[in-house]
């Protein structure tokens, strides 16, 4: 298993390099001018100089290599300096956002907590409600519970989050006034009152995303349970005289979880990716919102870095899913 | 009450009027529109220590009958007495403490073992549920069982997928034996195995039977293997039992036309005899068990069909002592000399078959 993991990690390097090249080239192909948003009063020759300062006139390969150097060498060295008080990165140019002129990673670091609390919590809640729903739906297939569960997941799956989000805002903020429609990032949780406020402002975005996640995962769980419920070994377990709880929770569930756990692991990168639309609707200034505003502003370094981080996470969690599969299913051995 | 060739043996399993219907739901409202009559009014007894072979073609309800017998299904109707306890209509919860007495060896040794449990866990699980053994005692018992079925003790911590088919079936047998059952339903235990392994497993089953005094219901479509292992043989067709007789009597002189046809299909190892073997080829397909024909179930394919067969369902009755058949050929109205001889006995003994008028 260890050799397998190391081999996969080594194989991930060329994969990621290729992805980084594709991201870089795609962004170069995209139309847009980072100085387009600037006031028209700036003379064209000054704009040209600004572009030159951004490195626009260098050959593409040089630009690509410089970005890679910043991403893989300068940034890690900088974190090393911050953590251990060394001075490796002094004088080296970090990746700078064209919008704010501050380092891209600093901005990302500021945005991660919002995304993790809102999107991460919604994923967690989604999984926690999806698993029991999937289990019960499969065990009582075609019962009322199953029919309602199927209906709700179809709704959660097919109704887009920008619709459910706005619908919730209209009902619970505008009509009932229970929850705020805008997420207040400046809120600091220091006592019970502010904690309650935090819970209230998280409730709606979390509910919207949790419905979406739960819809997907509960279907996986149900299908996987149904696959296993009619297996011969389940009949064997009943013939052994095991109680129904043991049969379902030990024999069926443990085997059914194998594919579901990998699906859940594969979904984790989407947490970090943020929920672009939902974050927009509720004004959560997380990573998704950061990405979309960077796209609007032609902030190439920011878009490039964010998409590449998502790519790294996806490659990484694919590996995690494969390793989990191997750990959970004794029939699968990678060595 | 049951005429037997071995008067000393007592009845261990007694089945009366067993019915196992699977409902068919159709339409938008999924209304109950019919039933698949997988097992339709079957009655028989199994004596202690014997092997009852249950044969028939695919889809005739053999496996369903076996599973219903140890209540892996909730049966539609009928009574099942196992060792003096009627388990037929018992709730599954009440039944659980009785499970150790009746066990099952399944057809597919790969699918019937949980892929995520080790051999020791598979064999030991029923011990956890039904006994108070401590951990070392349990391990000792697991090793005993592995020895009994000829599995190396070193394999205790391996997973089922690491074994060959024959070894997996041995695990399945060890698992079934774990709680000292008295009655084991062997549901085509050799059908998924290599021919060279089949003999090993059957011999193992026989050896265990001698050693532990087990009673088997041996379900198979391999007629030669049933002849080898069974003491008595029951033949099923389309959910009904058509004939039940001691092995030699059945193989030498089958009474029911279906049994005749079935036995004529058994290949003969001697080439000189094989060339003269008369095969009875049945025409047509097996009717759907959801919609069986009126009268005798076999009337659509029977080579000896008579007008009455299409109208009246034949009763399953004891023609000679120990020989049961459900066929109009042996009706009292057209008595053969042998049938007449036992006619009086039949009238006195309680008929096994109920609910149908022949």
XYZ file of C-alpha atoms in Angstrom:
693
model
C 0.000 0.000 0.000
C 2.836 2.382 0.859
C 4.701 1.671 -2.367
C 1.451 2.107 -4.235
C 0.873 5.488 -2.604
C 4.388 6.663 -3.347
C 4.131 5.468 -6.947
C 0.828 7.317 -7.369
C 2.291 10.487 -5.845
C 5.240 10.369 -8.224
C 2.889 9.775 -11.139
C 0.869 12.790 -10.008
C 3.774 15.129 -10.782
C 3.636 14.859 -14.603
C -0.163 14.912 -14.430
C -0.130 18.163 -12.476
C 2.508 19.728 -14.720
C 0.343 18.965 -17.723
C -2.716 20.402 -15.993
C -0.784 23.558 -15.060
C 0.305 24.001 -18.684
C -3.278 23.564 -19.898
C -4.576 26.074 -17.350
C -1.875 28.554 -18.301
C -2.489 28.202 -22.032
C -6.267 28.392 -21.700
C -5.994 31.623 -19.769
C -3.600 33.019 -22.366
C -6.058 32.079 -25.090
C -8.891 33.801 -23.281
C -9.539 37.343 -24.459
C -9.260 40.191 -21.973
C -6.893 42.879 -20.881
C -5.969 43.375 -17.243
C -5.690 47.125 -17.775
C -9.101 47.381 -19.436
C -10.784 48.248 -16.148
C -8.435 51.137 -15.473
C -9.548 54.736 -15.962
C -9.390 56.001 -19.531
C -7.382 58.976 -18.343
C -4.270 56.804 -18.082
C -2.284 57.362 -21.267
C -1.671 54.308 -23.531
C 2.113 54.374 -23.103
C 1.705 54.212 -19.337
C -0.644 51.252 -19.768
C 1.983 49.555 -21.930
C 4.547 50.047 -19.188
C 2.155 48.592 -16.641
C 1.677 45.525 -18.825
C 5.419 45.228 -19.183
C 5.749 45.307 -15.412
C 3.266 42.437 -15.248
C 5.539 40.448 -17.536
C 3.266 40.522 -20.571
C 5.953 41.067 -23.200
C 8.019 38.021 -22.309
C 7.698 34.804 -24.360
C 4.887 32.470 -23.231
C 7.219 29.712 -22.089
C 9.177 32.149 -19.955
C 5.951 33.439 -18.409
C 4.887 29.839 -17.719
C 8.220 28.912 -16.203
C 8.220 32.027 -14.050
C 4.754 31.221 -12.742
C 5.793 27.651 -11.957
C 8.852 28.946 -10.165
C 6.708 31.301 -8.104
C 4.174 28.584 -7.328
C 6.529 25.745 -6.477
C 9.600 27.529 -5.121
C 8.946 31.083 -4.000
C 5.636 30.436 -2.205
C 6.809 27.400 -0.209
C 9.977 29.301 0.720
C 7.867 32.210 1.872
C 5.705 29.963 4.094
C 8.891 28.478 5.462
C 10.065 32.005 6.334
C 6.768 32.797 8.028
C 6.751 29.578 10.023
C 10.394 29.365 11.079
C 11.576 32.994 10.842
C 14.119 32.208 8.102
C 14.932 34.544 5.215
C 14.986 32.273 2.146
C 12.352 34.177 0.200
C 13.571 37.690 0.850
C 13.647 39.646 -2.377
C 11.861 36.955 -4.371
C 8.692 37.912 -6.214
C 5.553 36.103 -4.925
C 2.453 35.574 -7.051
C 0.717 38.950 -6.993
C -2.942 39.539 -7.699
C -3.470 42.120 -10.417
C -6.597 43.366 -8.716
C -5.284 44.085 -5.257
C -1.477 44.002 -5.747
C -1.237 41.770 -2.728
C 0.037 38.172 -2.775
C -2.562 35.724 -4.116
C -1.952 33.198 -1.358
C -2.586 35.775 1.357
C -6.001 36.485 -0.111
C -6.769 32.787 -0.470
C -5.743 32.274 3.130
C -8.205 34.971 4.209
C -11.040 33.378 2.237
C -10.580 29.737 3.256
C -12.273 29.989 6.709
C -15.572 31.247 5.248
C -15.627 28.557 2.600
C -14.698 25.821 5.041
C -17.328 26.793 7.602
C -20.170 27.220 5.137
C -19.397 24.752 2.355
C -17.616 22.272 4.606
C -20.464 22.277 7.092
C -23.002 21.796 4.318
C -21.036 18.825 3.001
C -20.823 17.302 6.462
C -24.520 17.792 7.130
C -25.366 16.571 3.658
C -23.439 13.351 4.236
C -24.872 12.869 7.719
C -28.461 13.089 6.534
C -27.847 11.284 3.246
C -26.505 8.080 4.774
C -29.512 7.245 7.009
C -31.938 8.273 4.272
C -30.165 6.036 1.793
C -30.071 3.116 4.216
C -33.733 3.325 5.199
C -34.877 3.979 1.615
C -33.116 0.850 0.435
C -34.239 -1.303 3.347
C -37.832 -0.236 2.839
C -37.707 -0.014 -0.928
C -40.860 1.421 -2.518
C -42.279 2.365 0.868
C -43.650 5.841 1.519
C -40.359 6.857 3.076
C -38.506 5.729 -0.022
C -40.909 7.500 -2.369
C -40.613 10.756 -0.446
C -36.840 10.377 -0.224
C -36.654 9.786 -3.973
C -38.799 12.833 -4.623
C -36.763 15.068 -2.340
C -33.479 13.947 -3.866
C -34.817 14.489 -7.360
C -35.789 18.013 -6.310
C -32.422 18.610 -4.658
C -30.647 17.240 -7.684
C -32.551 19.032 -10.391
C -33.431 22.404 -8.890
C -30.345 24.641 -9.173
C -28.903 26.213 -6.046
C -29.427 29.762 -7.331
C -33.141 29.003 -7.351
C -33.386 27.273 -3.965
C -31.111 29.956 -2.484
C -33.254 32.825 -3.688
C -36.404 30.937 -2.730
C -35.113 30.504 0.815
C -34.161 34.175 0.986
C -37.645 35.201 -0.150
C -39.356 32.923 2.351
C -37.134 33.114 5.413
C -35.515 36.557 5.138
C -38.034 38.662 3.302
C -41.333 37.145 4.438
C -40.559 35.609 7.813
C -37.441 37.548 8.728
C -35.882 34.601 10.540
C -32.468 34.582 8.918
C -30.276 37.343 7.432
C -29.968 37.158 3.642
C -26.354 38.368 3.644
C -23.521 36.511 5.300
C -21.579 38.838 7.575
C -17.903 37.894 7.376
C -16.833 40.425 9.970
C -18.810 38.679 12.683
C -16.512 37.389 15.401
C -17.819 34.546 17.547
C -16.902 35.347 21.151
C -20.030 34.542 23.168
C -23.300 32.642 22.867
C -25.154 35.558 21.325
C -22.655 35.948 18.504
C -22.548 32.179 18.093
C -26.313 32.134 17.668
C -25.968 34.903 15.113
C -23.332 32.896 13.239
C -25.594 29.829 13.207
C -28.480 31.914 11.895
C -26.490 33.441 9.086
C -25.076 30.053 8.122
C -28.430 28.279 8.186
C -29.658 29.148 4.716
C -26.499 28.699 2.605
C -25.766 25.470 4.458
C -29.320 24.243 3.907
C -29.166 24.965 0.171
C -25.863 23.170 -0.323
C -26.673 20.329 2.071
C -29.841 19.548 0.133
C -27.827 19.335 -3.050
C -25.098 17.157 -1.544
C -27.525 14.940 0.348
C -29.559 14.368 -2.803
C -26.539 12.937 -4.585
C -25.065 10.901 -1.791
C -28.363 9.429 -0.596
C -28.952 8.064 -4.096
C -25.525 6.469 -4.083
C -26.117 5.031 -0.651
C -29.520 3.650 -1.600
C -28.279 2.066 -4.811
C -25.312 0.541 -3.060
C -27.469 -0.850 -0.247
C -29.906 -2.332 -2.749
C -27.018 -4.004 -4.544
C -25.954 -5.698 -1.375
C -29.297 -6.383 0.317
C -30.128 -9.159 -2.095
C -26.718 -10.748 -2.063
C -26.376 -14.339 -1.001
C -24.159 -13.538 1.949
C -26.983 -11.502 3.467
C -29.192 -14.562 3.257
C -26.351 -16.483 4.865
C -26.254 -13.999 7.719
C -29.995 -14.391 8.251
C -29.658 -18.160 8.099
C -26.986 -17.937 10.779
C -29.700 -16.432 12.925
C -28.167 -12.996 13.198
C -30.484 -10.217 14.314
C -31.854 -7.890 11.680
C -29.780 -5.007 13.066
C -26.571 -6.977 12.704
C -27.545 -8.153 9.244
C -28.253 -4.655 7.989
C -25.690 -2.605 9.879
C -22.762 -5.006 9.890
C -23.127 -7.134 6.791
C -25.005 -4.966 4.332
C -23.912 -1.498 5.433
C -20.226 -2.241 5.709
C -20.138 -3.624 2.214
C -22.357 -0.887 0.828
C -20.181 1.865 2.244
C -17.209 0.972 0.057
C -18.382 2.791 -3.087
C -20.120 5.529 -1.073
C -16.999 6.429 0.908
C -15.040 6.866 -2.275
C -17.772 9.064 -3.715
C -17.683 11.161 -0.547
C -13.888 11.437 -0.728
C -14.050 12.494 -4.358
C -16.479 15.234 -3.358
C -14.161 16.808 -0.796
C -12.240 18.994 -3.304
C -15.525 20.654 -4.216
C -15.628 21.992 -0.637
C -12.413 23.869 -1.221
C -13.573 24.855 -4.642
C -16.293 26.663 -2.821
C -19.776 26.976 -4.112
C -19.450 29.757 -6.673
C -23.168 30.336 -7.115
C -24.346 29.833 -3.572
C -21.558 32.015 -2.214
C -22.649 34.718 -4.653
C -26.312 34.426 -3.673
C -25.637 34.718 0.050
C -22.630 37.022 -0.298
C -20.281 34.652 1.471
C -16.812 35.896 0.574
C -15.263 32.466 0.189
C -13.071 30.920 -2.483
C -15.877 30.528 -4.997
C -16.704 34.183 -4.774
C -13.007 35.026 -5.013
C -12.708 33.025 -8.203
C -15.692 34.607 -9.886
C -14.631 38.173 -9.064
C -11.106 37.395 -10.273
C -12.555 36.151 -13.555
C -14.583 39.361 -13.935
C -11.480 41.472 -13.310
C -9.153 39.521 -15.639
C -6.979 38.770 -12.632
C -4.976 36.048 -14.384
C -2.571 35.099 -11.537
C -5.477 34.654 -9.142
C -7.583 32.538 -11.526
C -4.547 30.530 -12.551
C -3.504 29.813 -8.990
C -6.987 28.983 -7.736
C -7.782 26.595 -10.587
C -4.432 24.935 -10.156
C -5.014 24.456 -6.423
C -8.379 22.831 -7.245
C -6.603 20.565 -9.724
C -4.080 19.523 -7.084
C -6.866 18.776 -4.607
C -8.778 16.707 -7.142
C -5.711 14.642 -8.014
C -4.951 14.214 -4.330
C -8.445 13.131 -3.329
C -8.633 10.725 -6.230
C -5.652 9.068 -4.658
C -7.289 9.209 -1.229
C -10.412 7.565 -2.660
C -8.374 4.780 -4.229
C -6.486 4.174 -0.994
C -9.738 4.123 0.994
C -11.126 1.598 -1.458
C -8.136 -0.602 -0.838
C -8.432 -0.260 2.919
C -12.160 -1.006 2.987
C -12.335 -3.835 0.505
C -10.034 -6.754 1.269
C -10.470 -8.021 -2.273
C -8.563 -5.013 -3.591
C -4.836 -4.979 -3.034
C -2.555 -2.658 -4.885
C 0.755 -4.342 -4.279
C -47.945 -42.021 10.828
C -45.420 -42.189 8.093
C -44.682 -45.490 6.463
C -40.973 -45.886 6.242
C -38.569 -48.537 5.154
C -36.605 -47.902 8.360
C -39.124 -48.111 11.175
C -36.575 -47.083 13.810
C -36.028 -43.587 12.408
C -38.281 -40.835 13.631
C -39.502 -37.925 11.614
C -37.377 -34.824 12.071
C -38.919 -32.500 9.548
C -42.528 -32.656 8.602
C -43.934 -30.336 5.958
C -47.632 -30.053 5.286
C -49.239 -27.973 2.582
C -46.262 -25.644 2.165
C -47.058 -22.753 -0.125
C -44.663 -20.008 -1.105
C -46.205 -17.451 -3.416
C -44.395 -14.346 -4.588
C -46.887 -11.598 -5.308
C -46.904 -9.873 -8.676
C -47.692 -6.177 -8.604
C -48.555 -4.471 -11.847
C -49.994 -1.222 -13.098
C -49.555 2.331 -11.950
C -50.959 1.610 -8.526
C -48.890 -1.572 -8.242
C -51.939 -3.595 -7.417
C -51.587 -7.216 -6.455
C -52.623 -8.969 -9.654
C -51.318 -12.473 -9.203
C -48.750 -14.751 -7.651
C -45.757 -16.693 -8.790
C -46.524 -20.034 -7.224
C -42.946 -21.063 -6.600
C -43.940 -23.758 -4.150
C -47.553 -24.783 -4.291
C -48.921 -27.096 -1.664
C -46.026 -29.431 -0.979
C -46.056 -32.041 1.777
C -43.334 -34.436 2.800
C -41.387 -35.763 5.759
C -37.690 -36.070 6.351
C -36.516 -38.766 8.719
C -33.812 -38.251 11.224
C -30.378 -39.063 9.863
C -31.466 -39.506 6.283
C -30.697 -37.543 3.154
C -33.683 -36.533 1.136
C -32.715 -35.606 -2.401
C -34.837 -32.947 -4.047
C -34.536 -32.852 -7.809
C -36.204 -31.065 -10.663
C -35.339 -28.786 -13.527
C -34.347 -25.156 -13.169
C -37.088 -22.925 -11.852
C -39.244 -25.727 -10.486
C -39.081 -24.345 -6.957
C -36.461 -26.608 -5.381
C -34.374 -23.827 -3.917
C -37.415 -21.835 -2.836
C -38.718 -24.934 -1.107
C -35.411 -25.397 0.710
C -35.213 -21.770 1.773
C -38.854 -21.697 2.836
C -38.237 -24.813 4.883
C -35.772 -23.064 7.153
C -37.872 -19.930 6.986
C -35.586 -17.698 5.011
C -38.882 -16.607 3.528
C -42.131 -15.802 5.240
C -44.184 -18.591 3.803
C -47.646 -18.075 2.340
C -49.255 -21.064 3.981
C -48.601 -24.448 5.490
C -46.895 -25.931 8.484
C -43.278 -26.909 8.961
C -42.519 -29.057 11.983
C -38.842 -29.253 12.735
C -37.989 -31.492 15.667
C -41.474 -31.099 17.086
C -41.678 -27.312 16.781
C -43.921 -25.699 14.222
C -41.780 -22.989 12.671
C -44.108 -22.393 9.749
C -45.883 -19.288 10.963
C -43.397 -18.193 13.626
C -42.183 -14.600 13.752
C -38.574 -14.141 12.633
C -37.610 -12.873 16.084
C -39.053 -15.906 17.815
C -37.405 -18.098 15.238
C -33.897 -16.800 15.775
C -33.105 -18.926 18.847
C -34.136 -21.994 16.825
C -31.843 -21.170 13.922
C -28.914 -23.190 15.279
C -30.932 -26.365 14.726
C -31.481 -25.742 11.036
C -28.799 -24.483 8.742
C -28.169 -24.143 5.078
C -25.282 -24.641 2.695
C -25.686 -22.356 -0.267
C -25.158 -22.896 -3.929
C -22.697 -20.138 -4.729
C -19.817 -20.367 -2.273
C -18.401 -17.050 -3.469
C -21.515 -14.933 -3.125
C -22.746 -16.529 0.070
C -19.708 -15.465 2.102
C -19.375 -11.856 3.171
C -16.309 -10.602 1.276
C -15.251 -8.316 4.111
C -15.083 -10.910 6.860
C -12.252 -13.322 7.420
C -12.871 -17.042 7.568
C -12.651 -17.020 11.346
C -15.179 -14.199 11.549
C -17.553 -15.951 9.149
C -17.470 -19.216 11.062
C -17.399 -17.538 14.463
C -20.218 -15.054 13.959
C -23.076 -17.434 14.783
C -21.146 -18.487 17.898
C -21.128 -14.891 19.097
C -24.833 -14.582 18.497
C -26.030 -17.887 19.882
C -23.520 -19.051 22.476
C -21.784 -17.702 25.552
C -18.329 -18.904 24.544
C -15.365 -16.789 25.537
C -12.978 -15.634 22.865
C -10.398 -18.421 23.266
C -13.162 -21.031 23.423
C -14.643 -19.626 20.289
C -11.317 -19.757 18.509
C -10.897 -23.346 19.599
C -14.306 -24.194 18.176
C -13.480 -22.390 14.923
C -10.312 -24.441 14.591
C -12.246 -27.628 15.320
C -14.700 -26.809 12.594
C -11.953 -25.970 10.145
C -10.333 -29.305 10.909
C -13.652 -31.069 10.488
C -14.122 -29.751 6.974
C -10.491 -30.166 6.015
C -9.359 -26.559 5.997
C -5.888 -25.633 7.129
C -5.960 -23.673 10.387
C -3.496 -21.192 8.965
C -6.239 -19.909 6.694
C -8.327 -18.558 9.576
C -7.398 -14.934 8.943
C -7.791 -14.980 5.198
C -10.662 -13.567 3.220
C -13.039 -15.694 1.123
C -11.755 -14.379 -2.195
C -8.370 -15.895 -1.471
C -9.751 -19.434 -1.666
C -10.696 -21.788 -4.461
C -14.323 -22.758 -5.045
C -14.024 -26.060 -3.207
C -12.348 -24.440 -0.222
C -15.015 -21.761 -0.113
C -17.699 -24.385 -0.033
C -15.856 -26.001 2.870
C -15.997 -22.642 4.657
C -19.719 -22.549 3.938
C -20.123 -26.014 5.399
C -18.031 -25.196 8.460
C -20.178 -22.132 8.981
C -23.342 -24.191 8.747
C -21.948 -26.699 11.235
C -20.837 -24.117 13.774
C -23.922 -24.383 15.956
C -24.309 -28.162 15.863
C -27.380 -28.186 13.643
C -29.508 -31.269 13.275
C -30.936 -30.431 9.898
C -29.063 -28.900 6.975
C -30.546 -27.786 3.708
C -27.896 -28.216 1.038
C -29.014 -25.979 -1.800
C -27.118 -27.253 -4.822
C -23.893 -27.218 -2.828
C -21.902 -28.694 -5.687
C -23.476 -27.000 -8.691
C -20.902 -24.212 -8.791
C -17.938 -26.511 -8.325
C -15.533 -28.285 -10.610
C -16.407 -31.939 -11.163
C -13.206 -33.056 -9.462
C -14.115 -31.003 -6.408
C -17.768 -32.068 -6.388
C -16.915 -35.569 -5.232
C -14.716 -34.217 -2.422
C -17.468 -31.985 -1.125
C -20.151 -34.658 -1.366
C -17.929 -37.146 0.407
C -17.254 -34.550 3.085
C -20.986 -34.048 3.534
C -21.530 -37.798 3.839
C -18.690 -38.188 6.285
C -20.029 -35.360 8.443
C -23.473 -36.924 8.317
C -22.139 -40.224 9.650
C -20.088 -38.522 12.324
C -22.664 -36.017 13.574
C -25.909 -37.711 12.701
C -27.029 -34.895 10.448
C -30.167 -34.847 8.384
C -29.925 -33.372 4.908
C -32.281 -32.001 2.380
C -30.039 -32.230 -0.654
C -31.272 -30.034 -3.470
C -29.687 -30.721 -6.819
C -30.318 -31.134 -10.483
C -27.471 -33.588 -10.764
C -29.377 -36.864 -10.748
C -26.292 -39.052 -10.536
C -25.043 -37.175 -7.499
C -28.428 -37.427 -5.830
C -28.431 -41.149 -6.489
C -25.068 -41.322 -4.784
C -25.938 -39.363 -1.662
C -29.692 -39.548 -1.098
C -31.672 -42.170 0.788
C -34.946 -41.033 -0.628
C -35.615 -38.776 -3.557
C -38.349 -36.240 -4.170
C -39.068 -34.878 -7.633
C -40.547 -31.435 -8.128
C -42.159 -29.943 -11.171
C -43.509 -26.409 -11.392
C -43.853 -25.864 -7.677
C -45.387 -29.225 -6.887
C -43.950 -32.474 -5.749
C -44.755 -35.141 -8.313
C -43.010 -38.133 -6.820
C -41.289 -39.138 -3.607
C -39.762 -42.564 -3.183
C -36.808 -44.451 -1.793
C -33.812 -43.910 -4.009
C -33.452 -47.338 -5.566
C -37.145 -47.739 -6.184
C -37.308 -44.375 -7.862
C -34.300 -44.866 -10.077
C -35.284 -48.446 -10.988
C -38.949 -47.906 -11.652
C -40.101 -44.292 -11.750
C -43.833 -43.958 -11.488
C -44.497 -40.437 -12.658
C -44.008 -39.719 -16.387
C -41.979 -36.635 -15.480
C -39.593 -38.653 -13.331
C -39.245 -41.111 -16.182
C -38.357 -38.332 -18.574
C -35.946 -36.795 -16.082
C -34.153 -40.071 -15.445
C -33.954 -40.873 -19.118
C -31.792 -37.768 -19.483
C -29.065 -39.103 -17.177
C -26.088 -40.114 -19.299
C -24.960 -43.706 -18.968
C -21.225 -44.171 -18.441
C -21.193 -47.543 -20.232
C -21.033 -46.777 -23.974
C -22.774 -49.977 -24.997
C -25.712 -49.176 -22.752
C -25.567 -45.492 -23.619
C -26.216 -46.212 -27.303
C -29.381 -48.104 -26.461
C -30.591 -45.537 -23.893
C -34.108 -44.400 -24.712
C -34.461 -40.693 -24.090
C -37.857 -39.259 -23.484
C -37.739 -35.800 -24.976
C -40.318 -33.482 -23.464
C -41.886 -31.067 -25.894
C -42.518 -27.437 -25.162
C -41.511 -25.196 -22.311
C -42.285 -25.259 -18.648
C -45.470 -23.222 -18.123
C -45.169 -20.056 -16.093
C -45.516 -20.666 -12.362
C -47.582 -17.472 -12.286
C -50.149 -19.098 -14.496
C -49.973 -22.879 -14.148
C -52.219 -25.008 -16.357
C -55.561 -26.245 -15.131
C -55.509 -29.786 -13.857
C -52.130 -31.458 -13.606
C -49.193 -29.050 -13.903
C -47.425 -31.474 -16.194
C -50.358 -32.010 -18.581
C -48.953 -29.645 -21.220
C -45.841 -31.757 -21.742
C -46.769 -35.194 -20.478
C -46.309 -38.001 -23.029
C -49.016 -40.034 -21.310
C -51.554 -37.265 -20.944
C -55.217 -38.240 -20.557
C -58.333 -36.050 -20.755
C -58.731 -36.074 -16.992
C -55.241 -34.573 -16.553
C -56.348 -31.325 -18.143
C -59.322 -31.021 -15.831
C -58.510 -32.398 -12.402
C -55.415 -31.882 -10.349
C -53.994 -35.224 -9.235
C -53.565 -35.765 -5.511
C -50.144 -36.497 -4.058
C -50.742 -39.801 -2.378
C -48.985 -42.848 -1.127
C -49.290 -45.551 -3.742
C -47.143 -48.197 -2.070
C -45.654 -47.851 1.364
C -43.075 -45.075 1.109
C -43.829 -44.305 -2.538
C -45.749 -41.147 -3.174
C -46.880 -39.957 -6.560
C -49.229 -37.352 -7.946
C -50.515 -38.776 -11.203
C -53.874 -39.845 -12.633
C -52.265 -42.924 -14.185
C -52.457 -44.499 -10.783
C -55.971 -43.422 -9.907
C -58.249 -45.943 -8.266
C -60.667 -45.789 -11.187
C -58.139 -47.427 -13.459
C -56.402 -49.523 -10.880
C -53.322 -51.440 -11.748
C -52.990 -54.641 -9.752
C -50.298 -53.167 -7.529
C -52.285 -50.049 -6.816
C -55.239 -52.147 -5.752
C -53.176 -53.982 -3.217
C -52.378 -50.886 -1.257
C -55.722 -49.242 -1.723
C -56.982 -50.321 1.667
C -53.928 -49.048 3.460
C -54.316 -45.645 1.884
C -57.865 -45.302 3.054
C -56.857 -45.841 6.662
C -53.678 -43.843 6.842
C -54.048 -40.100 7.018
C -53.404 -38.790 3.566
C -50.380 -36.578 3.382
C -51.923 -34.385 0.796
C -54.619 -32.006 1.842
C -56.664 -29.310 0.326
C -57.028 -30.799 -3.098
C -59.580 -33.207 -4.451
C -58.098 -35.710 -6.827
